[in-house]
Short mmCIF file of C-alpha atoms in Angstrom, two decimals:
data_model
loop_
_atom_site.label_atom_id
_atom_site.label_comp_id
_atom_site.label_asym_id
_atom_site.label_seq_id
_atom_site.Cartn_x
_atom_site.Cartn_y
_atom_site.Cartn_z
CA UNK A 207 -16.39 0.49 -34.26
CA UNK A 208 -14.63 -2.10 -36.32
CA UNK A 209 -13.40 -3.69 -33.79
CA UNK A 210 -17.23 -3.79 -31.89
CA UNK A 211 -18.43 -5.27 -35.16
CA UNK A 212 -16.45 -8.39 -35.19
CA UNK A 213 -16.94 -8.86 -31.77
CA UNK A 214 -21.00 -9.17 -32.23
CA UNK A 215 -20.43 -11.35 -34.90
CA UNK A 216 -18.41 -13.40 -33.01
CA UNK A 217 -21.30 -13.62 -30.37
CA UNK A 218 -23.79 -14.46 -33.17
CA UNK A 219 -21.76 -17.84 -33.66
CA UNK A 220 -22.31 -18.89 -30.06
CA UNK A 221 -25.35 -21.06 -28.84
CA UNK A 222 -26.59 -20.58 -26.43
CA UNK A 223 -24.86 -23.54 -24.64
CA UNK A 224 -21.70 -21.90 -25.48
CA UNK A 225 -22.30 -18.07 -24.02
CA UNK A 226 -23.75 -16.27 -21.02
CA UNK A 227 -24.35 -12.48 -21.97
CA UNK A 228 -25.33 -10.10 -19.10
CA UNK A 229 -25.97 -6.41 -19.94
CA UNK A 230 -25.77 -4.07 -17.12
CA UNK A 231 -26.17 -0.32 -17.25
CA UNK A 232 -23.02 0.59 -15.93
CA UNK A 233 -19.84 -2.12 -16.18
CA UNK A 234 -18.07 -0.30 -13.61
CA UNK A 235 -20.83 -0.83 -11.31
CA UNK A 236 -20.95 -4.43 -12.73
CA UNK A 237 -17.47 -4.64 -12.02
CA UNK A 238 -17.78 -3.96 -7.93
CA UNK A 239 -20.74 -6.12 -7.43
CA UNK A 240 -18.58 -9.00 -9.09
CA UNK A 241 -15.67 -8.29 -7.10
CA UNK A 242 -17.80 -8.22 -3.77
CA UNK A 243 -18.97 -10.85 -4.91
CA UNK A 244 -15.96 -12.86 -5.46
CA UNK A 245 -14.79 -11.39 -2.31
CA UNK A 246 -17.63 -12.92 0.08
CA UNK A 247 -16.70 -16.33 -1.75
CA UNK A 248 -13.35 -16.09 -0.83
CA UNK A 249 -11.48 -17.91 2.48
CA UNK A 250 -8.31 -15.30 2.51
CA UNK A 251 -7.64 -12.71 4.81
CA UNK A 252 -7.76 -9.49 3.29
CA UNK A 253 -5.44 -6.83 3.90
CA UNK A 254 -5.87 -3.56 2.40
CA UNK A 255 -2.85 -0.86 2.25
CA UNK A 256 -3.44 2.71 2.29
CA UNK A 257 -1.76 6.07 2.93
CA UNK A 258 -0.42 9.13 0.96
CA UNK A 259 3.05 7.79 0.72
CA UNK A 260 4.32 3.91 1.19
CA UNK A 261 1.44 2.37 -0.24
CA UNK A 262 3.09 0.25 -3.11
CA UNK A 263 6.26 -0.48 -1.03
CA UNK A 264 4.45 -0.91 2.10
CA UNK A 265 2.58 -3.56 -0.13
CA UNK A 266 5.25 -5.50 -1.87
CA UNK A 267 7.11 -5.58 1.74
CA UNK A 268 3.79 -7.47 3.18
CA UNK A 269 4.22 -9.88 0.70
CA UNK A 270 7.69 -10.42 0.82
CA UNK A 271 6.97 -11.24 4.30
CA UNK A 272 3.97 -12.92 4.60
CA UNK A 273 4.69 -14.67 1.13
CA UNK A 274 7.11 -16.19 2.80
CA UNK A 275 5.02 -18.38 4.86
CA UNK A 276 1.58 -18.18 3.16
CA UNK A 277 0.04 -18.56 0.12
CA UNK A 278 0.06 -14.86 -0.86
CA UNK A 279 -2.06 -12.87 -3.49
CA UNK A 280 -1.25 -8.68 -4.29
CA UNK A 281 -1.73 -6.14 -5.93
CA UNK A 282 0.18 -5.86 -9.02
CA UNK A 283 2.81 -2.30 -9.64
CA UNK A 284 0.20 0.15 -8.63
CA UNK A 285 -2.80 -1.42 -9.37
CA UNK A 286 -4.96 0.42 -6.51
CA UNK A 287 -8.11 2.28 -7.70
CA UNK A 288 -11.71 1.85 -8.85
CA UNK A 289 -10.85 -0.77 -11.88
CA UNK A 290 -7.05 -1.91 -9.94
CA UNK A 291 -9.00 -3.04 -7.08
CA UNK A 292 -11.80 -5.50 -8.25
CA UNK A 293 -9.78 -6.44 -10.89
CA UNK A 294 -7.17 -7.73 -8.49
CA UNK A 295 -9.77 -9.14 -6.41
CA UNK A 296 -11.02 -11.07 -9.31
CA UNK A 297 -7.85 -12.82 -10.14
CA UNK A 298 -7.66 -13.87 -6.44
CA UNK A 299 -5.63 -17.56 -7.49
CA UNK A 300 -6.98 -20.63 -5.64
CA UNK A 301 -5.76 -21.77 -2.78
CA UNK A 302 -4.64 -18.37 -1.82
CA UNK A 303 -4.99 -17.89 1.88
CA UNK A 304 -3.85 -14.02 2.35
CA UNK A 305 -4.87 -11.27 -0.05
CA UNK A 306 -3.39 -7.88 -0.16
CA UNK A 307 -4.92 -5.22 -1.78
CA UNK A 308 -3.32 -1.81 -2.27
CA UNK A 309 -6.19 1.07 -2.20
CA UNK A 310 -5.67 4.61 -3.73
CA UNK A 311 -7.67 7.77 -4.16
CA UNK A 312 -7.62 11.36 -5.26
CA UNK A 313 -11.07 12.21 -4.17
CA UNK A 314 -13.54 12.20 -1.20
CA UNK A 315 -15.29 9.12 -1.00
CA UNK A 316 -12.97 6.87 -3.34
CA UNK A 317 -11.38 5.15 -0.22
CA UNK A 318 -15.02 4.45 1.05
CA UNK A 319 -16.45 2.30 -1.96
CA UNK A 320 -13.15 0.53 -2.57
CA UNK A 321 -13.31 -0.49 1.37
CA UNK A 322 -16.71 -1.81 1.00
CA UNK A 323 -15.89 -3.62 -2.13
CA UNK A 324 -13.08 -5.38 -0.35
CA UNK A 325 -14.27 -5.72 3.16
CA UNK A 326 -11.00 -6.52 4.09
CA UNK A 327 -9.63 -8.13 8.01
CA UNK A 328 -6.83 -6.43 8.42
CA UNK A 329 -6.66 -2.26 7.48
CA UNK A 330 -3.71 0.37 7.36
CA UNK A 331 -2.77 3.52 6.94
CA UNK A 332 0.70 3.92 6.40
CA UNK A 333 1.28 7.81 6.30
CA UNK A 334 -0.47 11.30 5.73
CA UNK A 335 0.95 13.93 3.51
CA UNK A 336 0.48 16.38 0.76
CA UNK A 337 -0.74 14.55 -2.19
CA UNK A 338 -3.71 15.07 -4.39
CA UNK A 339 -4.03 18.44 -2.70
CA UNK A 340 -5.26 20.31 -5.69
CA UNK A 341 -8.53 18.43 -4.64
CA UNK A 342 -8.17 18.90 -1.29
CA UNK A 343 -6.83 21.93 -0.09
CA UNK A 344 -5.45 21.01 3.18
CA UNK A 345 -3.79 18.30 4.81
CA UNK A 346 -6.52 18.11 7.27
CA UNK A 347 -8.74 17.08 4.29
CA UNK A 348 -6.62 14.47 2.90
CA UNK A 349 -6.21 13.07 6.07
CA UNK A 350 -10.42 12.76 6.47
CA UNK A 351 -10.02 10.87 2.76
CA UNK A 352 -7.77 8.20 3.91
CA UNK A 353 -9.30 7.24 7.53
CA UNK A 354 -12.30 6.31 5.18
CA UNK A 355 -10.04 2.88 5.02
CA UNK A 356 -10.90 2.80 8.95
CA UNK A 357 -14.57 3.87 9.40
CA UNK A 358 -15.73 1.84 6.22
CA UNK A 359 -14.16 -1.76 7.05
CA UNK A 360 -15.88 -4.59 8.97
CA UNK A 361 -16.50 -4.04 12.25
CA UNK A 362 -14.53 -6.72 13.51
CA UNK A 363 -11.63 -5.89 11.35
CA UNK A 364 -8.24 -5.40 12.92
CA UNK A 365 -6.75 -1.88 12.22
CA UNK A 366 -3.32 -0.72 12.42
CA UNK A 367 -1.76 2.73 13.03
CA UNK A 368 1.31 4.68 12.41
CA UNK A 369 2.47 6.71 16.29
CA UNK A 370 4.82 8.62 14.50
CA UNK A 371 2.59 10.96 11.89
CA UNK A 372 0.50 13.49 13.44
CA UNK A 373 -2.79 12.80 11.30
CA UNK A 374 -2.72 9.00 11.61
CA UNK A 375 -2.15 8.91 15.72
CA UNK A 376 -4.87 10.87 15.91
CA UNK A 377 -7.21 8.27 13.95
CA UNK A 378 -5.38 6.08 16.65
CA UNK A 379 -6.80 8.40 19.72
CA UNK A 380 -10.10 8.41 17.97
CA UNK A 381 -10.07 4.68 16.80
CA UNK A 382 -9.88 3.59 21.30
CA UNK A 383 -13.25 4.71 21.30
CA UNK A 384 -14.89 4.62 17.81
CA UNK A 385 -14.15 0.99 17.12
CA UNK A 386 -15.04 -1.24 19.53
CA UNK A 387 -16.38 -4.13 18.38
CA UNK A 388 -12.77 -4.30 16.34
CA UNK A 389 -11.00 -7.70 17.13
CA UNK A 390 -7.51 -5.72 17.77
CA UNK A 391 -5.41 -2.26 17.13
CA UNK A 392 -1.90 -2.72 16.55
CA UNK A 393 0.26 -0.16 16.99
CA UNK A 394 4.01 0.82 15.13
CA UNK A 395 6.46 3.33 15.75
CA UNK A 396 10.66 4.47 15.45
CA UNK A 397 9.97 6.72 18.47
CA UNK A 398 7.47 4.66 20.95
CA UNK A 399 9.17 1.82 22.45
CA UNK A 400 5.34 0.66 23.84
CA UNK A 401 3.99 -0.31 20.05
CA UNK A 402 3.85 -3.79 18.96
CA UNK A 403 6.49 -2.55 16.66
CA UNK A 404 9.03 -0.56 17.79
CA UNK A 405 12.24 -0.26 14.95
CA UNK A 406 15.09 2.01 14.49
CA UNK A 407 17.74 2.63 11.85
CA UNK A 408 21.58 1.54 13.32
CA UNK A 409 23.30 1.94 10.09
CA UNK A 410 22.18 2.81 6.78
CA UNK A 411 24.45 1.98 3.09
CA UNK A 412 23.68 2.76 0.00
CA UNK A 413 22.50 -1.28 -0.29
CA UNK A 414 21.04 -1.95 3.07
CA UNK A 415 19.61 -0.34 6.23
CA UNK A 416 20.62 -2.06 9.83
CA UNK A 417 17.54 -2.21 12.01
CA UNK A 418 17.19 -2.86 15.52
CA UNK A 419 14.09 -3.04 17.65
CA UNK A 420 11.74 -5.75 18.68
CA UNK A 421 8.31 -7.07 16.46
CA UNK A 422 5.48 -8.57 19.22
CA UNK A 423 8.03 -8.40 21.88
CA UNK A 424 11.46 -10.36 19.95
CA UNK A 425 13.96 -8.37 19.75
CA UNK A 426 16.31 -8.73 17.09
CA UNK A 427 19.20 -6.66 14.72
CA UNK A 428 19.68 -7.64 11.18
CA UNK A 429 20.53 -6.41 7.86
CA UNK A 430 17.69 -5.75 5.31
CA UNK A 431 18.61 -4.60 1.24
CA UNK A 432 16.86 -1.87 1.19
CA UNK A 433 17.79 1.94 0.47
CA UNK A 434 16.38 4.79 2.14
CA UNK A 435 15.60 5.84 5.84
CA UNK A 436 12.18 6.16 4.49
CA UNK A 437 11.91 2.29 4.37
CA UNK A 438 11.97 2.09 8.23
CA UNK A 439 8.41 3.19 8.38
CA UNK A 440 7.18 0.41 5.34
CA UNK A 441 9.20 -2.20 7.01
CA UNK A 442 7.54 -1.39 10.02
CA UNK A 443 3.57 -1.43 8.33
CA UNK A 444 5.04 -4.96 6.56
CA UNK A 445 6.18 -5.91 10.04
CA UNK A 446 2.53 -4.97 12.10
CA UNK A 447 0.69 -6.71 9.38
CA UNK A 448 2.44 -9.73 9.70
CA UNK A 449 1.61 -10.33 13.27
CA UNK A 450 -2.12 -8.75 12.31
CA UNK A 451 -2.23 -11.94 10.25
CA UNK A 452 -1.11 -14.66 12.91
CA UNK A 453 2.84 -14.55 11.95
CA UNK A 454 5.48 -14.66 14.84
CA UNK A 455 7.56 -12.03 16.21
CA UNK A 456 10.64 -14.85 15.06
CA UNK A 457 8.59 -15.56 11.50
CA UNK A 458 8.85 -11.77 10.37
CA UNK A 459 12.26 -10.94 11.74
CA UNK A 460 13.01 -14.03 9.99
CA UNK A 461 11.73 -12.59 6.21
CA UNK A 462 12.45 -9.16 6.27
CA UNK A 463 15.61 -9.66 4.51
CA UNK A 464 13.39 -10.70 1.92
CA UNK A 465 12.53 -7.16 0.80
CA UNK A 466 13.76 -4.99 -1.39
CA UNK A 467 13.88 -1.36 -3.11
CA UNK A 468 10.81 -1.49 -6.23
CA UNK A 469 11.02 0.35 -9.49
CA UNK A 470 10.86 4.07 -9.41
CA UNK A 471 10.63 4.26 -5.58
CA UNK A 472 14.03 5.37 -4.71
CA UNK A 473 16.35 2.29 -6.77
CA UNK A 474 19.46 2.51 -6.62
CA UNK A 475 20.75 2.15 -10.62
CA UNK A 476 24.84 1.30 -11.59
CA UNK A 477 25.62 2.44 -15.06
CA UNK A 478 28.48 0.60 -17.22
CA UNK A 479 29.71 4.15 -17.37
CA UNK A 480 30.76 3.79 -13.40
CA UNK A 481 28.01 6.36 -12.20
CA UNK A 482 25.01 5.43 -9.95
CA UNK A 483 21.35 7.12 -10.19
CA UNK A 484 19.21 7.34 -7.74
CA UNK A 485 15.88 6.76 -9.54
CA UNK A 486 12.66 7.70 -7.77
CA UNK A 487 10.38 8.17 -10.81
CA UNK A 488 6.55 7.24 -9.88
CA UNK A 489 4.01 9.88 -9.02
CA UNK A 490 6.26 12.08 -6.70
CA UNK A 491 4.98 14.18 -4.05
CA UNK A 492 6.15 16.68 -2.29
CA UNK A 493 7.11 14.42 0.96
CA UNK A 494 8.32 11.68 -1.64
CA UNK A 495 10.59 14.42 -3.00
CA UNK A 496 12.23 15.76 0.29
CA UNK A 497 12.56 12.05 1.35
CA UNK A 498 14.49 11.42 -1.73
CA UNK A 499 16.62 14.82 -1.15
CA UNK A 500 16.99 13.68 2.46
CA UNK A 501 18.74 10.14 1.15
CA UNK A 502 21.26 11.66 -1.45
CA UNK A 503 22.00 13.64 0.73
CA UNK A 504 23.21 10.84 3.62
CA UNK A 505 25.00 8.84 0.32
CA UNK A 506 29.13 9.36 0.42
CA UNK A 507 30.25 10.39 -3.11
CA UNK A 508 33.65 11.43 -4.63
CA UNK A 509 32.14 13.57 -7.51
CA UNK A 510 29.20 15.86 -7.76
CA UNK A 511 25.60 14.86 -7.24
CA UNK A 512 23.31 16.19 -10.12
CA UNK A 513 19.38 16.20 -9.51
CA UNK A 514 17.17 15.30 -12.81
CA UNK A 515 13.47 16.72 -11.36
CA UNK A 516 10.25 16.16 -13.36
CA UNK A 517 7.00 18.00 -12.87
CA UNK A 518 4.64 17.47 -9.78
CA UNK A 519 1.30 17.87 -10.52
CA UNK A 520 -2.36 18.25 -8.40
CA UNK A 521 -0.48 20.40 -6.36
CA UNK A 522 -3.20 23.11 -6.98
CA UNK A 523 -1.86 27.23 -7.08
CA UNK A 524 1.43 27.56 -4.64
#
């Protein structure tokens, strides 16, 4: 209340010259109509990231390699629902000529406003698992949730789909014949040489994965610092976007060694005290969790590995 007080005061110095004041009935309302408004203003490409896991890294990868030969504006940490999303879209920099926006949701419909709000070019959905389920119930339903990303983005808008998860080639099979005024569906998978990208793990460290495979038909092998077999499938969304947005087959290959393992999402930590920890410490799920248990155990140790495991929760009654 205090803190209200001085603020109206502070107004009551302003002229009118000085202030514009516009009362709304609802600022988060306010706040989407700004942001689609800012976003119709804007002259980047829009790229908006979604999926129950991968999102964030699947994000940061897309601008480690688009950033690295465009003008590049993200998302910042997780910064992906109802307030992360306009807000991001409202400190768009200038001169930015690709934006990429990281969309979240725990409930029906969520995915749907956020899409409208952005109205993005370029739309993906990097995997479907159990999250939120408490709200959902089944996979199935989750799955419904996410292809909201799809079925609520510009018509034209290019969309992009993961071969290798049950739920999202099926939005593929649909997609063929429920999108087709849409400029162009790109296509990535480990298993499906025929996708524009088509990767697969040679040799993974606990620094670095090896990855072989070829990005819009270039075929390459090369070393990216990354941990986690996981990473293979957000390398490959990071890859797909980047030739959805006009980069070269040669151009990616060329910046993928620019990514790297984010906080909490499987970093790799070295104590002074000689032991390493494995840190994957942001909103687990239960895939997150058996991909984690998956890459201790492919890691070579001497002593014993010890699991530290926190709660998991919207998980609804197991």
């Amino acid at each position: 209340v205090h803190q209200e007080t001085e603020f109206l005061n502070k107004l009551k110095t302003q002229t009118k010259s000085q202030l514009t004041l516009i009362k709304v009935p609802d600022t988060l309302i306010a706040l989407r109509d700004l942001a689609r408004f800012s976003r119709r203003r804007s002259a980047s490409l829009v790229i908006g990231v979604a999926g129950s896991n991968g999102k964030t890294t699947s994000k940061e990868f897309c601008a480690s390699v688009i950033g690295a030969h465009r003008k590049v504006h993200y998302s910042k940490g997780s910064f992906n629902n109802h307030w992360g999303v306009p807000f991001t879209i409202l400190a768009e920099p200038e001169k930015t000529e690709i934006m990429i926006l990281e969309m979240g949701m725990n409930h029906v419909g969520e995915l749907a406003v956020l899409t409208k709000i952005a109205e993005p070019d370029i739309v993906v959905v990097t995997y479907i698992g159990i999250e939120h389920i408490e709200h959902f119930g089944t996979v199935d339903k989750i799955s419904e949730a996410e292809e909201e990303i799809y079925k609520n983005s510009p018509a034209k808008a290019q969309r992009i789909f993961n071969l290798d998860n049950p739920w999202t080639l099926k939005m593929f099979e649909r997609a063929l014949n429920d999108y087709p005024q849409a400029r162009r569906l790109w296509t990535f998978s480990a298993h499906k040489e025929s996708a524009d990208v088509h990767l697969k793990i040679v040799d993974l460290t606990r620094t670095a994965l090896r990855i072989r495979g070829q990005i819009g038909g270039i075929a390459n092998e090369i070393v990216v610092p990354v941990f986690g077999s996981h990473n293979l499938a957000n390398l490959m969304v990071a890859s797909t976007v980047g030739l959805a947005a006009g980069l070269s087959g040669q151009q990616i290959w060329s910046s993928l060694p620019t990514c790297k393992n984010i906080w909490g999402r499987n970093q790799l930590i070295q104590t002074k005290q000689g032991a390493q920890i494995l840190f994957d410490g942001y909103n687990a799920n239960p895939d997150s969790m058996k991909a984690l248990i998956e890459n201790m155990n492919l890691l070579k140790v001497s002593g014993k590995r010890i699991g530290v495991f926190g709660q998991m929760r919207e998980l609804g009654v197991h």
